[in-house]
Short mmCIF file of C-alpha atoms in Angstrom, two decimals:
data_model
loop_
_atom_site.label_atom_id
_atom_site.label_comp_id
_atom_site.label_asym_id
_atom_site.label_seq_id
_atom_site.Cartn_x
_atom_site.Cartn_y
_atom_site.Cartn_z
CA UNK W 1 -63.01 -11.50 -16.21
CA UNK W 2 -66.44 -12.50 -15.90
CA UNK W 3 -65.14 -14.99 -13.03
CA UNK W 4 -63.06 -12.84 -11.31
CA UNK W 5 -65.88 -10.19 -10.89
CA UNK W 6 -68.20 -12.96 -9.39
CA UNK W 7 -65.38 -14.15 -7.12
CA UNK W 8 -65.10 -10.53 -5.96
CA UNK W 9 -68.74 -10.47 -5.09
CA UNK W 10 -68.80 -14.14 -3.23
CA UNK W 11 -65.70 -12.73 -0.98
CA UNK W 12 -67.60 -9.54 -0.23
CA UNK W 13 -70.64 -11.70 0.34
CA UNK W 14 -69.04 -14.25 2.76
CA UNK W 15 -67.23 -11.30 4.51
CA UNK W 16 -70.45 -9.84 5.14
CA UNK W 17 -72.18 -12.98 6.16
CA UNK W 18 -68.61 -14.18 8.26
CA UNK W 19 -68.92 -17.62 6.36
CA UNK W 20 -66.31 -19.42 4.56
CA UNK W 21 -66.04 -19.51 0.80
CA UNK W 22 -64.52 -22.70 -1.17
CA UNK W 23 -62.89 -22.06 -4.46
CA UNK W 24 -62.48 -25.43 -6.30
CA UNK W 25 -60.15 -25.42 -9.15
CA UNK W 26 -60.87 -28.44 -11.02
CA UNK W 27 -58.84 -30.18 -13.79
CA UNK W 28 -59.97 -33.20 -15.89
CA UNK W 29 -56.69 -35.27 -16.31
CA UNK W 30 -55.25 -36.12 -19.34
CA UNK W 31 -58.05 -34.80 -21.46
CA UNK W 32 -55.72 -33.70 -23.85
CA UNK W 33 -54.91 -37.64 -24.87
CA UNK W 34 -58.88 -37.69 -25.34
CA UNK W 35 -58.64 -34.79 -27.81
CA UNK W 36 -55.65 -36.30 -29.33
CA UNK W 37 -57.06 -39.90 -29.95
CA UNK W 38 -60.81 -39.21 -30.70
CA UNK W 39 -61.07 -35.96 -31.67
CA UNK W 40 -61.98 -32.37 -30.40
CA UNK W 41 -65.61 -32.83 -30.96
CA UNK W 42 -65.62 -36.08 -28.76
CA UNK W 43 -63.49 -34.16 -26.18
CA UNK W 44 -65.88 -31.49 -26.04
CA UNK W 45 -68.75 -34.02 -25.21
CA UNK W 46 -66.59 -35.38 -22.63
CA UNK W 47 -66.05 -31.93 -21.25
CA UNK W 48 -69.69 -31.26 -21.30
CA UNK W 49 -70.83 -34.17 -19.60
CA UNK W 50 -67.99 -33.73 -16.95
CA UNK W 51 -69.59 -30.03 -16.30
CA UNK W 52 -72.73 -31.67 -15.68
CA UNK W 53 -71.46 -33.90 -13.12
CA UNK W 54 -69.60 -31.27 -11.50
CA UNK W 55 -72.93 -29.30 -11.51
CA UNK W 56 -75.02 -32.03 -10.14
CA UNK W 57 -72.62 -32.30 -6.94
CA UNK W 58 -72.36 -28.76 -6.49
CA UNK W 59 -76.07 -27.99 -6.28
CA UNK W 60 -78.53 -25.44 -8.10
CA UNK W 61 -76.79 -22.46 -6.62
CA UNK W 62 -73.32 -23.28 -7.73
CA UNK W 63 -72.32 -23.35 -11.38
CA UNK W 64 -69.09 -24.66 -12.14
CA UNK W 65 -67.36 -22.16 -14.78
CA UNK W 66 -64.85 -23.38 -17.46
CA UNK W 67 -61.57 -21.33 -17.39
CA UNK W 68 -59.66 -23.14 -20.11
CA UNK W 69 -59.33 -26.11 -22.38
CA UNK W 70 -59.95 -28.68 -19.47
CA UNK W 71 -60.08 -26.42 -16.16
CA UNK W 72 -63.32 -25.41 -14.25
CA UNK W 73 -63.67 -23.35 -11.02
CA UNK W 74 -66.79 -23.23 -8.69
CA UNK W 75 -67.42 -21.10 -5.79
CA UNK W 76 -69.60 -22.75 -2.64
CA UNK W 77 -69.96 -21.25 0.97
CA UNK W 78 -69.29 -23.89 3.10
CA UNK W 79 -69.48 -24.41 6.99
CA UNK W 80 -65.85 -25.53 7.34
CA UNK W 81 -63.04 -26.82 5.70
CA UNK W 82 -64.03 -30.43 6.03
CA UNK W 83 -67.34 -29.37 3.99
CA UNK W 84 -65.11 -28.27 1.18
CA UNK W 85 -63.14 -31.38 1.13
CA UNK W 86 -66.46 -33.47 1.05
CA UNK W 87 -67.56 -31.65 -1.88
CA UNK W 88 -64.21 -32.12 -3.51
CA UNK W 89 -64.07 -35.61 -3.08
CA UNK W 90 -67.63 -36.05 -4.24
CA UNK W 91 -66.55 -34.31 -7.55
CA UNK W 92 -63.65 -36.52 -7.78
CA UNK W 93 -65.64 -39.77 -7.61
CA UNK W 94 -68.59 -38.52 -9.82
CA UNK W 95 -65.86 -37.53 -12.49
CA UNK W 96 -64.46 -40.94 -12.22
CA UNK W 97 -67.42 -42.57 -13.33
CA UNK W 98 -66.94 -44.12 -16.90
CA UNK W 99 -68.40 -41.78 -19.87
CA UNK W 100 -70.23 -43.00 -22.50
CA UNK W 101 -69.76 -41.19 -25.90
CA UNK W 102 -70.67 -42.20 -29.38
CA UNK W 103 -71.09 -45.86 -27.96
CA UNK W 104 -67.75 -45.65 -26.54
CA UNK W 105 -66.71 -45.89 -22.82
CA UNK W 106 -63.73 -43.78 -21.59
CA UNK W 107 -62.45 -43.11 -18.19
CA UNK W 108 -61.52 -39.48 -17.20
CA UNK W 109 -60.64 -38.22 -13.64
CA UNK W 110 -60.21 -34.81 -11.92
CA UNK W 111 -57.68 -33.13 -9.69
CA UNK W 112 -58.57 -30.61 -7.82
CA UNK W 113 -57.31 -27.37 -5.56
CA UNK W 114 -58.92 -26.17 -2.94
CA UNK W 115 -58.59 -22.49 -1.15
CA UNK W 116 -61.04 -21.16 1.39
CA UNK W 117 -61.56 -17.34 2.22
CA UNK W 118 -60.78 -16.26 4.75
CA UNK W 119 -58.45 -19.14 5.70
CA UNK W 120 -56.11 -19.20 3.04
CA UNK W 121 -56.31 -15.87 1.44
CA UNK W 122 -58.06 -12.55 2.07
CA UNK W 123 -58.80 -11.54 -1.68
CA UNK W 124 -59.67 -12.83 -5.04
CA UNK W 125 -55.95 -12.84 -6.44
CA UNK W 126 -54.53 -14.66 -3.40
CA UNK W 127 -57.30 -16.87 -3.57
CA UNK W 128 -57.11 -18.44 -7.36
CA UNK W 129 -53.34 -18.32 -6.79
CA UNK W 130 -53.83 -20.36 -3.69
CA UNK W 131 -56.09 -22.84 -5.37
CA UNK W 132 -54.08 -23.13 -8.76
CA UNK W 133 -51.12 -23.89 -6.47
CA UNK W 134 -53.09 -26.86 -4.67
CA UNK W 135 -54.15 -27.76 -7.80
CA UNK W 136 -50.77 -28.35 -9.39
CA UNK W 137 -49.93 -30.07 -6.18
CA UNK W 138 -52.65 -32.36 -6.78
CA UNK W 139 -51.24 -33.12 -10.14
CA UNK W 140 -47.95 -33.84 -9.17
CA UNK W 141 -49.14 -36.23 -6.56
CA UNK W 142 -50.44 -38.33 -9.15
CA UNK W 143 -53.73 -36.85 -10.40
CA UNK W 144 -57.31 -38.13 -9.58
CA UNK W 145 -57.34 -36.19 -6.02
CA UNK W 146 -57.89 -32.86 -4.28
CA UNK W 147 -54.80 -31.19 -2.38
CA UNK W 148 -56.22 -28.76 0.26
CA UNK W 149 -54.89 -25.10 0.22
CA UNK W 150 -53.87 -25.09 3.71
CA UNK W 151 -52.04 -28.45 3.85
CA UNK W 152 -48.77 -28.59 4.66
CA UNK W 153 -46.30 -31.37 3.52
CA UNK W 154 -43.78 -33.05 5.90
CA UNK W 155 -40.47 -33.78 4.38
CA UNK W 156 -41.02 -31.81 1.47
CA UNK W 157 -42.72 -34.74 -0.81
CA UNK W 158 -45.68 -32.54 -2.25
CA UNK W 159 -47.62 -35.34 -1.70
CA UNK W 160 -51.38 -34.55 -0.22
CA UNK W 161 -52.55 -36.02 2.71
CA UNK W 162 -53.51 -39.42 2.26
CA UNK W 163 -57.37 -38.40 2.91
CA UNK W 164 -57.15 -36.32 -0.07
CA UNK W 165 -57.58 -39.40 -2.27
CA UNK W 166 -61.15 -39.52 -3.88
#
């Protein structure tokens, strides 16, 4: 409920400033496998490190919020859609770097759905739905990529544009 309130306030602010607001829906790929193989405490440390990495990319004025077991959301004012995709690509690249936990090196990737206010939705609920749907498409496309909320796929493949791979 707290994030939904923050999202509504961010949309109101973007509307007043006539700015674009990007919602990034970030999912750590296959973290359940890490939890199963190494234990929940180990997986939680990977999640904490991933959150730090995401926060470093987003900068001091944008904090990722953990929504679920392996999901984060982040809001960021951007100049345009290209800026949002650059941020998503940077998050993917940073999350792809090896994680060192308890002297073990593991690799985890991220998939991201992107939605922009006002381009893709006019309200909080619509923006969340669009970003979540885009995340699902990134997962279908093979993970470790982002899928822009406004993209259309030719031929009904469900694959993101080639530039979406981080």
